[in-house]
PDB file of C-alpha atoms and ligand atoms in Angstrom:
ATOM      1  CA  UNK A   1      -5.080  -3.923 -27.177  1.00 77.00           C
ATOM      2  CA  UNK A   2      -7.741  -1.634 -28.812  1.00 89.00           C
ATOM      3  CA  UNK A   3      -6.588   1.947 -28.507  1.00 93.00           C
ATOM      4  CA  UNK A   4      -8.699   4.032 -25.851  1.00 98.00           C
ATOM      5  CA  UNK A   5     -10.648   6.499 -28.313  1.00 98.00           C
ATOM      6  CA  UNK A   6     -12.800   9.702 -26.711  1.00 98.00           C
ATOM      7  CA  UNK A   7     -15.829   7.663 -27.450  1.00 97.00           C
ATOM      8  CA  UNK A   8     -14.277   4.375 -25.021  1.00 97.00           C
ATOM      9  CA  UNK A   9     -13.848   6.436 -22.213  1.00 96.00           C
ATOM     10  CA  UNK A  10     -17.387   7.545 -22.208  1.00 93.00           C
ATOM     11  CA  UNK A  11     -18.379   3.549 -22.144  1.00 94.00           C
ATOM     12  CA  UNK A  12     -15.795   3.413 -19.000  1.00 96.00           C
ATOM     13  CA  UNK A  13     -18.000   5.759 -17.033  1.00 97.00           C
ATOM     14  CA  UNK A  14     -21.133   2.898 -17.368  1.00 95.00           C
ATOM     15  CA  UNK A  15     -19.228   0.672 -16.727  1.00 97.00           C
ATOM     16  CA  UNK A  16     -17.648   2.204 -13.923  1.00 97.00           C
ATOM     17  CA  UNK A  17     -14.327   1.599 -14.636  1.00 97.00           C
ATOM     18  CA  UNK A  18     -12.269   4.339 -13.039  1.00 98.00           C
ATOM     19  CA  UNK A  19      -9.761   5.837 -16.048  1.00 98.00           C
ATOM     20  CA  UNK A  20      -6.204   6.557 -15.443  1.00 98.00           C
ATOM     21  CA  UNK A  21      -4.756   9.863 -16.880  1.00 98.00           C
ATOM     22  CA  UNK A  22      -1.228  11.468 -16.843  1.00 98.00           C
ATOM     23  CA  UNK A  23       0.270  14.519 -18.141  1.00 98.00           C
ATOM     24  CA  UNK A  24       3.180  13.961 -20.677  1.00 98.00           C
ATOM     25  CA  UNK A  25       5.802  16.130 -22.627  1.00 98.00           C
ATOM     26  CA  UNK A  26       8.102  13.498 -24.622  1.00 98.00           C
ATOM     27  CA  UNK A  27       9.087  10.375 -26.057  1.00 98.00           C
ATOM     28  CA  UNK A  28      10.308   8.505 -23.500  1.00 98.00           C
ATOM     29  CA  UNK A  29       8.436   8.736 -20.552  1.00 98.00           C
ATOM     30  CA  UNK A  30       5.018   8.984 -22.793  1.00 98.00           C
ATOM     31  CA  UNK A  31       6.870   5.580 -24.372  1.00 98.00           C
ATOM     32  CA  UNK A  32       6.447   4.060 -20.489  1.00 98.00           C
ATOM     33  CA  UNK A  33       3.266   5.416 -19.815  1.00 98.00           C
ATOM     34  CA  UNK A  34       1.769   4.239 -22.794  1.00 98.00           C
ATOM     35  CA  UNK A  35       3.526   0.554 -21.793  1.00 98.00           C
ATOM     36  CA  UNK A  36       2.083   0.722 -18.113  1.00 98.00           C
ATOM     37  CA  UNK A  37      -1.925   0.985 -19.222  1.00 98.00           C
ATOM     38  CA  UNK A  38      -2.163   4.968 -18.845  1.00 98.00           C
ATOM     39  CA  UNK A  39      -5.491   5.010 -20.690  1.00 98.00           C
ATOM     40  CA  UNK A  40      -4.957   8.993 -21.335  1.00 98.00           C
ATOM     41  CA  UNK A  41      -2.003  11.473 -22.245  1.00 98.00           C
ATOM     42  CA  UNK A  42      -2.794  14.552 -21.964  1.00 99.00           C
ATOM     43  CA  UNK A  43       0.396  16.884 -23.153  1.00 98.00           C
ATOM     44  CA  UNK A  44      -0.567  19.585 -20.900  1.00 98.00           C
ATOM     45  CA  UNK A  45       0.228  23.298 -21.300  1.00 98.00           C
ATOM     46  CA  UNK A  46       1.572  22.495 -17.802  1.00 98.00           C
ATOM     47  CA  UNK A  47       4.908  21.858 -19.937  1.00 98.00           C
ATOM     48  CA  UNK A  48       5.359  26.127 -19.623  1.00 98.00           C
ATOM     49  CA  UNK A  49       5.886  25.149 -15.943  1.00 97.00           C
ATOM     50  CA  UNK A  50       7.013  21.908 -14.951  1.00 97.00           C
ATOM     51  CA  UNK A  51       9.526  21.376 -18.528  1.00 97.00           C
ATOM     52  CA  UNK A  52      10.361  25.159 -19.788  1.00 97.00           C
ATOM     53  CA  UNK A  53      10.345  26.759 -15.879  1.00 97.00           C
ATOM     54  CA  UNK A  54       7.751  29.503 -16.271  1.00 97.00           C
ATOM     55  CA  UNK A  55       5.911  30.569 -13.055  1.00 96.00           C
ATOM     56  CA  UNK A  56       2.272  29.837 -15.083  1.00 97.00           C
ATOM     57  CA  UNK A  57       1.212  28.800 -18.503  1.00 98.00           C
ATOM     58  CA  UNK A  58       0.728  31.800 -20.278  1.00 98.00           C
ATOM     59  CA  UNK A  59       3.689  31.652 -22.128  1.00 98.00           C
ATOM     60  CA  UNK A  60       3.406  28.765 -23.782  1.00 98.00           C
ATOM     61  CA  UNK A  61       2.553  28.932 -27.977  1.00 98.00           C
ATOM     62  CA  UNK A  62       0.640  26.522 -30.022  1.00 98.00           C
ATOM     63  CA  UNK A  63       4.489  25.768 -31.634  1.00 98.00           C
ATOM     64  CA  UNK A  64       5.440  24.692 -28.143  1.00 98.00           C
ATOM     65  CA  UNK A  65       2.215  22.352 -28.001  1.00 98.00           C
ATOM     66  CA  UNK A  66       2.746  21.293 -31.472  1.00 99.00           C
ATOM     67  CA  UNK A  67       6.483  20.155 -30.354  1.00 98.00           C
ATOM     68  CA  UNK A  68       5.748  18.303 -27.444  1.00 98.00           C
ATOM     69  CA  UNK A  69       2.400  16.800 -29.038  1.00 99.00           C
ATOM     70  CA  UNK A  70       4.079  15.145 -31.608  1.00 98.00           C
ATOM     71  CA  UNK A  71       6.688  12.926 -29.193  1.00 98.00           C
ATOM     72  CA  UNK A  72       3.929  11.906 -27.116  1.00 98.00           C
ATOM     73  CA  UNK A  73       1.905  10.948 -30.007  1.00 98.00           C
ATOM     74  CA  UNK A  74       4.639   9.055 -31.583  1.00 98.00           C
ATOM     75  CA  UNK A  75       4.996   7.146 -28.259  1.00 98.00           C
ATOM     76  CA  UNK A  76       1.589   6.015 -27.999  1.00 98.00           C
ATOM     77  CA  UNK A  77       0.201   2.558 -29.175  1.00 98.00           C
ATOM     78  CA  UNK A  78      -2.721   2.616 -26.979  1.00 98.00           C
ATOM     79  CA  UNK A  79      -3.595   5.304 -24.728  1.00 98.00           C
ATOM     80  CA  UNK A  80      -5.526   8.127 -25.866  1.00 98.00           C
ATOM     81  CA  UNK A  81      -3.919  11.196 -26.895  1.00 98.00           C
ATOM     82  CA  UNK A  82      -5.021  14.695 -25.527  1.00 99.00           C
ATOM     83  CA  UNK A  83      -3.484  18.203 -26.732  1.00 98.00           C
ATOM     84  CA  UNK A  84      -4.216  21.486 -24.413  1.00 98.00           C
ATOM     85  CA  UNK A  85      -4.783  24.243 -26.439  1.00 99.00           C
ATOM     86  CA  UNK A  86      -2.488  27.272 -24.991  1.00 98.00           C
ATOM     87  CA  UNK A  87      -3.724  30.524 -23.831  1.00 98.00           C
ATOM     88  CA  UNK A  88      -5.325  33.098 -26.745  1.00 98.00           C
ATOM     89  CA  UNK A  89      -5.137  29.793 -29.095  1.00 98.00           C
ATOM     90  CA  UNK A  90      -9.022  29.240 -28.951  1.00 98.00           C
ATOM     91  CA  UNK A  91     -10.135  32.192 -26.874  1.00 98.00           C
ATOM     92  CA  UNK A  92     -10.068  34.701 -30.098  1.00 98.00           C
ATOM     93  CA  UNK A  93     -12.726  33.388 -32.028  1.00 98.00           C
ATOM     94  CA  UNK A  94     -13.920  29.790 -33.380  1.00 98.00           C
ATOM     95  CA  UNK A  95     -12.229  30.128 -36.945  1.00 98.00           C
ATOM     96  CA  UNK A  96      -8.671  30.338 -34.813  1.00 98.00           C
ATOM     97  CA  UNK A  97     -10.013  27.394 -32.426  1.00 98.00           C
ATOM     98  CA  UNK A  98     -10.454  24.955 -34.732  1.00 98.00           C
ATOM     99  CA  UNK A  99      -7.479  26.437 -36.861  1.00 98.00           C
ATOM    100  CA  UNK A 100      -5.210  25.734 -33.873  1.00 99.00           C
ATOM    101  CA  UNK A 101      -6.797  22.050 -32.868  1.00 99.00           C
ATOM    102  CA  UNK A 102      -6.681  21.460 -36.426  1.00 98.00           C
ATOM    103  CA  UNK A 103      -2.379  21.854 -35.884  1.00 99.00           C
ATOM    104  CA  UNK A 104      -2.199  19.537 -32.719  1.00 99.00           C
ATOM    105  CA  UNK A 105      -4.116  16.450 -34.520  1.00 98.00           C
ATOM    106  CA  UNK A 106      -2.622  17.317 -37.706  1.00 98.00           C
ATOM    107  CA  UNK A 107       1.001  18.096 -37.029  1.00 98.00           C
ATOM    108  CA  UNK A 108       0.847  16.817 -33.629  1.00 98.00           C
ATOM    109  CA  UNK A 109      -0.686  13.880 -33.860  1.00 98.00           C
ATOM    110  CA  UNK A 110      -3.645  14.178 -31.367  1.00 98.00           C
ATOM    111  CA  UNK A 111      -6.857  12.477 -31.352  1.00 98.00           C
ATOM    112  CA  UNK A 112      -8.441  14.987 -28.823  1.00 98.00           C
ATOM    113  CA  UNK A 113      -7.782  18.676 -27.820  1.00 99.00           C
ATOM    114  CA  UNK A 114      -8.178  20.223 -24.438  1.00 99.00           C
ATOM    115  CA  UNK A 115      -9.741  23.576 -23.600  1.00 98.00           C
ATOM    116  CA  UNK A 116     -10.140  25.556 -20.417  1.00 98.00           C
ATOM    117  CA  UNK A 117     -13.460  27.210 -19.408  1.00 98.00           C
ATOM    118  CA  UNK A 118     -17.246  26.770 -19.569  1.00 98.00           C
ATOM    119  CA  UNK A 119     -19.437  26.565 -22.868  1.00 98.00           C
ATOM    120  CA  UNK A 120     -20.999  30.232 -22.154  1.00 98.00           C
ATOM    121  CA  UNK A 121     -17.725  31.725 -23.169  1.00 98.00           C
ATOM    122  CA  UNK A 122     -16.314  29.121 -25.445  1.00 98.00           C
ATOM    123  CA  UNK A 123     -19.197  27.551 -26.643  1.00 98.00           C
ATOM    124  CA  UNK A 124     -19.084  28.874 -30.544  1.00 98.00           C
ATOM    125  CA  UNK A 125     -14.792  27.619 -30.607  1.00 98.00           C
ATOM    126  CA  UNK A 126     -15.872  23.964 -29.080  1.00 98.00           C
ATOM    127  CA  UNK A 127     -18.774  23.427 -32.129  1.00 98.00           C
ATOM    128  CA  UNK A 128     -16.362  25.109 -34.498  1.00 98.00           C
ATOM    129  CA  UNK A 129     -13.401  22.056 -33.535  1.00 98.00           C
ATOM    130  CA  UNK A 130     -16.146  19.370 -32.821  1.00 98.00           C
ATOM    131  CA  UNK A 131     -17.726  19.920 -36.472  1.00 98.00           C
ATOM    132  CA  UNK A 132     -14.246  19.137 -38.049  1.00 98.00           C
ATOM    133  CA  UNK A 133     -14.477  15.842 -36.336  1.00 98.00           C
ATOM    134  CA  UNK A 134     -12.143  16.897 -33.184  1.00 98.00           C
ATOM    135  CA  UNK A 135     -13.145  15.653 -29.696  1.00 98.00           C
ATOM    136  CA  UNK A 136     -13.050  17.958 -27.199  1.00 98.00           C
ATOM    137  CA  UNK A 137     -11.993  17.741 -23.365  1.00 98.00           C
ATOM    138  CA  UNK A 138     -13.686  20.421 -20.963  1.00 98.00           C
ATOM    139  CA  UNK A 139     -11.079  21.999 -18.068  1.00 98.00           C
ATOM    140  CA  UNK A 140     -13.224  24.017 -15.061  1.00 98.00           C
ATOM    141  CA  UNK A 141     -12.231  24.620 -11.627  1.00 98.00           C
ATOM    142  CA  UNK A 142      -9.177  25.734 -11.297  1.00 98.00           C
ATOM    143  CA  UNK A 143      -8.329  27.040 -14.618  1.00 98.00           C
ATOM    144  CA  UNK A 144      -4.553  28.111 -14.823  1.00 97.00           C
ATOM    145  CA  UNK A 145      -4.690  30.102 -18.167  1.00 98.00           C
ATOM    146  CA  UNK A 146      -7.365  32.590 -16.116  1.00 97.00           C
ATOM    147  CA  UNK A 147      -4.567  32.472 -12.942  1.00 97.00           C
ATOM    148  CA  UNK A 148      -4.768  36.570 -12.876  1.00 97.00           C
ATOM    149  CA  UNK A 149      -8.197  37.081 -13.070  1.00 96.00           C
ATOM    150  CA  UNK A 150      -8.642  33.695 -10.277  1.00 95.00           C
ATOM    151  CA  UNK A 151      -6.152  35.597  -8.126  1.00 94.00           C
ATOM    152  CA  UNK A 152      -3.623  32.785  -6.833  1.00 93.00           C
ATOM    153  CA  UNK A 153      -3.838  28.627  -7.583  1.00 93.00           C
ATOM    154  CA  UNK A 154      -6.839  27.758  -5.198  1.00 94.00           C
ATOM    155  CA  UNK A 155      -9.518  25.690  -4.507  1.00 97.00           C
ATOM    156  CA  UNK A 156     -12.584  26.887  -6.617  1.00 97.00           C
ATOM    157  CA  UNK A 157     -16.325  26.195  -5.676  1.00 97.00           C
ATOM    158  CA  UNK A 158     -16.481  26.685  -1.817  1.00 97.00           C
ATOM    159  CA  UNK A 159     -19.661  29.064  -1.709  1.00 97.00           C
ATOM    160  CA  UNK A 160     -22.755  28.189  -2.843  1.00 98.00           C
ATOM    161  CA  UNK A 161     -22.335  30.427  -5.576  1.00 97.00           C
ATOM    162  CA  UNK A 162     -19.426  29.219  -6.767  1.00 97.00           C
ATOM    163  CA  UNK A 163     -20.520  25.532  -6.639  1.00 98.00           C
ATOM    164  CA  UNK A 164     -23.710  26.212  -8.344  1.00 98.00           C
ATOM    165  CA  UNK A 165     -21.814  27.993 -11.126  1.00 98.00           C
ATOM    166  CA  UNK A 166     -19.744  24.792 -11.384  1.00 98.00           C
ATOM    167  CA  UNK A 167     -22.621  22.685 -11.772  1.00 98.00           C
ATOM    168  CA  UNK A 168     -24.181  24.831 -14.695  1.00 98.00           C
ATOM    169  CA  UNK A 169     -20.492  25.006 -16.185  1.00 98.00           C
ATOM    170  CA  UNK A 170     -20.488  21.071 -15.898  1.00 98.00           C
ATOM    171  CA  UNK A 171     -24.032  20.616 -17.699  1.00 98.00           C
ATOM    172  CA  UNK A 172     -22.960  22.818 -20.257  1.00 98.00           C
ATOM    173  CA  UNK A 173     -19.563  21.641 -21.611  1.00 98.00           C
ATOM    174  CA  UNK A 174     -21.898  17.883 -21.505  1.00 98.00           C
ATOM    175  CA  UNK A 175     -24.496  19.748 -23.917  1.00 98.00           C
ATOM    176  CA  UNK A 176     -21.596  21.762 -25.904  1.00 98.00           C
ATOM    177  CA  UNK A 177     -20.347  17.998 -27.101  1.00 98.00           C
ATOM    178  CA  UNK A 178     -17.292  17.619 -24.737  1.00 98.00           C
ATOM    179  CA  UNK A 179     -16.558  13.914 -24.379  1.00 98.00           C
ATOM    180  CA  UNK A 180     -14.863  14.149 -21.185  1.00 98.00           C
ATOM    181  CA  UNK A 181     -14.505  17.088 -18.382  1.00 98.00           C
ATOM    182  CA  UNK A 182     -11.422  17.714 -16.687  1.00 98.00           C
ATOM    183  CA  UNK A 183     -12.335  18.980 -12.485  1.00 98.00           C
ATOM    184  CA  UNK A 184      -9.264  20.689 -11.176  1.00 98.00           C
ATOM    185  CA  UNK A 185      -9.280  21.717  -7.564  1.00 98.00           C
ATOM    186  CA  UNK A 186     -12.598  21.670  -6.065  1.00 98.00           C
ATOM    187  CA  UNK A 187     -14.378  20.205  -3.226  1.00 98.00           C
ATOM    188  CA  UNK A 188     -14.765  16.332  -3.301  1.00 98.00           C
ATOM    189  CA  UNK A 189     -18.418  16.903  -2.720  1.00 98.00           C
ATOM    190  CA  UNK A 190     -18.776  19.364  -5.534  1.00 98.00           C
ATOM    191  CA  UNK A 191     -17.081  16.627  -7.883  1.00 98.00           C
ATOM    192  CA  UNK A 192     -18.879  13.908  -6.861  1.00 98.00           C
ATOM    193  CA  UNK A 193     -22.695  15.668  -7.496  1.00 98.00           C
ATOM    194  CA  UNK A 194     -21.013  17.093 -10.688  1.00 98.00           C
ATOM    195  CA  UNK A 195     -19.696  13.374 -11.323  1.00 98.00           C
ATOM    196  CA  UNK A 196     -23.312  11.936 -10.670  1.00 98.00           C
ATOM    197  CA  UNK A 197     -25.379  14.484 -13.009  1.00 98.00           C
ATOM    198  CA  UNK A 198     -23.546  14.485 -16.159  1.00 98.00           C
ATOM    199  CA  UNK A 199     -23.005  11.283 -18.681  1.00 97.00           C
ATOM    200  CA  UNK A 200     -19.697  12.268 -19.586  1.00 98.00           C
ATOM    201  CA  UNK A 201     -16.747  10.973 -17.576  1.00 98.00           C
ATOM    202  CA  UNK A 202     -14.820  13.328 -15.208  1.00 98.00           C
ATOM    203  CA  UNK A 203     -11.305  13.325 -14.600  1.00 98.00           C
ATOM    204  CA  UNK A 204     -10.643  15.153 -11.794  1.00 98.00           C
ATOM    205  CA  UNK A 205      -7.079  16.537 -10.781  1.00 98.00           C
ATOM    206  CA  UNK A 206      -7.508  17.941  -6.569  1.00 98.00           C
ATOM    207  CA  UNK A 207     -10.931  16.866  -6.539  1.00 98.00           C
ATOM    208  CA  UNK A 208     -11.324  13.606  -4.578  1.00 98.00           C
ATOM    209  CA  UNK A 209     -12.123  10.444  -5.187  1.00 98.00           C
ATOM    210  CA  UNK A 210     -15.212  10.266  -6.596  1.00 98.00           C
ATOM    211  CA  UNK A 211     -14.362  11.227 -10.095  1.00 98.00           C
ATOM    212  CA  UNK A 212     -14.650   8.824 -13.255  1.00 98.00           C
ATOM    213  CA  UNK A 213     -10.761   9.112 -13.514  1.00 98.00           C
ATOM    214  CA  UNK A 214      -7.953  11.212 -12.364  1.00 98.00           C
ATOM    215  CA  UNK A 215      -5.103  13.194 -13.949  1.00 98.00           C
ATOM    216  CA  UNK A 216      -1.555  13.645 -12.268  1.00 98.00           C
ATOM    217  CA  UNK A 217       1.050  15.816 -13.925  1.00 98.00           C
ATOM    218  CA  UNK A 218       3.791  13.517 -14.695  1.00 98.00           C
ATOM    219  CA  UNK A 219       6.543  15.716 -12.007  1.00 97.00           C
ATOM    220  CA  UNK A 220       4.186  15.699  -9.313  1.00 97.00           C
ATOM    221  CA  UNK A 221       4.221  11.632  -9.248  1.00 96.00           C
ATOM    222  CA  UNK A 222       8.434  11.136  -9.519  1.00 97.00           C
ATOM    223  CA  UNK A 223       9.035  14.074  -7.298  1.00 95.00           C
ATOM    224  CA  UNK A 224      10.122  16.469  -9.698  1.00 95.00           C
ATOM    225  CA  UNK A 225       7.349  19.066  -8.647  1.00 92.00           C
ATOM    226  CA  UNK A 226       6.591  21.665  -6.236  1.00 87.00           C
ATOM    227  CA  UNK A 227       4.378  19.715  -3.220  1.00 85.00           C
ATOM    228  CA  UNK A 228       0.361  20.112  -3.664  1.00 90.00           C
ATOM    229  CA  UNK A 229      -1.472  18.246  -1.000  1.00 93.00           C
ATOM    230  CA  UNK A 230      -3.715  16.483  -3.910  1.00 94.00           C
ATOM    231  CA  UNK A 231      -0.683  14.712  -5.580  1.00 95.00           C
ATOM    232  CA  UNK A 232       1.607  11.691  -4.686  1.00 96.00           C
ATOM    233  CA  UNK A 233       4.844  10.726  -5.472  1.00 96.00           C
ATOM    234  CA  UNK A 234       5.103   7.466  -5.918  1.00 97.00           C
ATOM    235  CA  UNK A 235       9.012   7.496  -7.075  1.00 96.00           C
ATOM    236  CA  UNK A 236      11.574   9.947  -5.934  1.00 96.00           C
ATOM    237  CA  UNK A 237      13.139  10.459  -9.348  1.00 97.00           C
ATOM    238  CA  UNK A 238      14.405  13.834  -8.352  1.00 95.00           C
ATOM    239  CA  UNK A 239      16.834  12.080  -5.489  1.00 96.00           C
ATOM    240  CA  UNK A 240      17.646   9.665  -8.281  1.00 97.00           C
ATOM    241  CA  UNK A 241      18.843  11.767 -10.512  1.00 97.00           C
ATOM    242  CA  UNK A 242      20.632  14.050  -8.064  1.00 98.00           C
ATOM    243  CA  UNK A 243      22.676  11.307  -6.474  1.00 98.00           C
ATOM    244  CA  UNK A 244      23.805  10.365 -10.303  1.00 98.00           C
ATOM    245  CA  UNK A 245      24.483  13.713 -11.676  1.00 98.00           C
ATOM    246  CA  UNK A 246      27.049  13.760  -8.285  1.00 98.00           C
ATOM    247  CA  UNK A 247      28.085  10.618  -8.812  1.00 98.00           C
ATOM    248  CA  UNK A 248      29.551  11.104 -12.445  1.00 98.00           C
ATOM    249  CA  UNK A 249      31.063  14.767 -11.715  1.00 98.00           C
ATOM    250  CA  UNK A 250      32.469  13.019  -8.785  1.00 98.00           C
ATOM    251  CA  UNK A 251      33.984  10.304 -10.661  1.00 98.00           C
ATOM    252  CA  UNK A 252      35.220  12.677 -14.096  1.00 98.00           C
ATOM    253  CA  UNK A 253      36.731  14.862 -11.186  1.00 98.00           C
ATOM    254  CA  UNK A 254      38.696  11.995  -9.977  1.00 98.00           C
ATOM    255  CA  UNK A 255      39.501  10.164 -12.951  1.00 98.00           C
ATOM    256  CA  UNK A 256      37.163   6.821 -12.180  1.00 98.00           C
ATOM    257  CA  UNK A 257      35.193   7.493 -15.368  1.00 98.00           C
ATOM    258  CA  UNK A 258      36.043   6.560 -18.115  1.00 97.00           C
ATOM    259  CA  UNK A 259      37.994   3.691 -17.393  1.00 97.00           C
ATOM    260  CA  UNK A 260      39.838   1.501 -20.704  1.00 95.00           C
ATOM    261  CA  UNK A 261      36.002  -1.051 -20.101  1.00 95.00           C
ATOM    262  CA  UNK A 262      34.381   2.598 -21.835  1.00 95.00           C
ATOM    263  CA  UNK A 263      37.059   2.942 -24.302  1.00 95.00           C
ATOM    264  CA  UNK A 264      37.968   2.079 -27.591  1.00 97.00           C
ATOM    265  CA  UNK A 265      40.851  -0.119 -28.924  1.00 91.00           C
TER     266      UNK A 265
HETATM  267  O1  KIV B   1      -1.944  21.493 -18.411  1.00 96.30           O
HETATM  268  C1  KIV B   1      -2.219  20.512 -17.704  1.00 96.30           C
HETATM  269  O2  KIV B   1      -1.363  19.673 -17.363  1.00 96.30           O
HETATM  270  C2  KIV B   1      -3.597  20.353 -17.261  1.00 96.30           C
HETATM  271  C3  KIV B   1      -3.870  19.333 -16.192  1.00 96.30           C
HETATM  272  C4  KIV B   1      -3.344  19.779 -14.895  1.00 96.30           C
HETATM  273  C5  KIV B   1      -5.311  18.979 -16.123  1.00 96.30           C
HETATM  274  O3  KIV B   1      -4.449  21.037 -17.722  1.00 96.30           O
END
């Protein structure tokens, strides 16, 4: 199988073939992701909450995305990888930007970088990393690494105001060069019109079904995350894991494990 490259996933939109996205942090699981048909990894700066327990993703540094960039990438035969560039990597200036993108294709592996936020702000940094031959992913919506100035994690584009500020942010990022556009939390409405106007796909994460694709972060599906009503779990790893991590202190406690089957001669 061809790998899925920033350009392919643009051709999936005329075709209409829905794409299938999923946030991941390491070697293993990207390993089975990669196996299942996951056309996308995106190693998410969602890692500062769901992997290292921060309350948002400020903290996290381009080291951390470097780290976690490179197992994912080193897992992948197929599927597309995406790194998310970490708050005040690419919001500084455009030399930094495309320094900093430049680390998670270079060290990390990446064929694509992520940033949050419309081209009237970040316009300069996305033709700064796309004219070193980067592809760039668009983020609006809900944008996490703006959580203070948003005031809370909430659905964005309710008033006409807001949803006509979407749209323009939308037509933008399409004429900045972004090859792809991630919608988090907005209207299913919103996403759909903003899904019919622009030619690049859009992957949308709380925003319906109308999208080109959709992204899940990887602890949201196996029950490892906090509950959002636009996620599903579709394995209750959590429980799982629980129910071993019993098990064995259970069984060290009472002298079940190891037996002479686990020992050596
Ligand atoms: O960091 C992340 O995982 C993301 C997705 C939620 C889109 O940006």
């Amino acid at each position: 199988m061809a790998r899925v490259t920033a350009v392919s996933l643009r051709d999936r939109k005329k075709a209409g073939d829905k794409i299938a996205v999923l946030t991941a942090y390491d070697y293993p699981t990207a390993r089975l992701m990669d196996d299942a048909g996951v056309d996308a990894l995106l190693v998410g700066d969602s890692c500062g909450m769901v992997v290292m327990g921060h309350s948002n993703t400020l903290p996290v540094t381009m080291d951390h995305m470097v780290y976690h960039t490179s197992m994912v990438s080193r897992a992948t035969k197929n599927a597309l990888v995406i790194g998310d560039l970490p708050f005040l990597s690419y919001q500084i200036g455009p030399d930094e930007a495309l320094r900093n993108a430049g680390r998670l294709v270079t060290e990390g592996g990446a064929q694509s970088v992520k940033l949050e936020g419309p081209a009237s702000k970040f316009g300069p940094a996305i033709t700064a990393i796309l004219n070193a031959g980067i592809p760039v992913m668009g983020h609006i919506g809900l944008t996490p690494q703006s959580i203070h100035q948003i005031g809370g994690y909430k659905v964005q584009g309710r008033d006409a105001d807001g949803k006509k500020r979407l749209m323009e942010e939308a037509r933008g990022l399409e004429e900045a060069g972004c090859f792809a556009l991630v919608l988090e939390c907005i209207p299913s409405a919103l996403a759909a019109e903003i899904t019919a106007q622009v030619s690049i796909p859009t992957i949308g994460i709380g925003a319906g079904p109308d999208c080109d694709g959709q992204v899940l972060v990887m602890h949201d599906l196996i029950g490892m995350g906090k509950y959002t009503k636009f996620a599903k779990v579709y394995c209750d790893v959590s429980a799982m894991l629980s129910k071993a991590f019993a098990s064995y202190v259970e069984e060290v406690k009472s002298g079940a494990f190891p037996t002479k089957g686990h020992s050596f001669e």
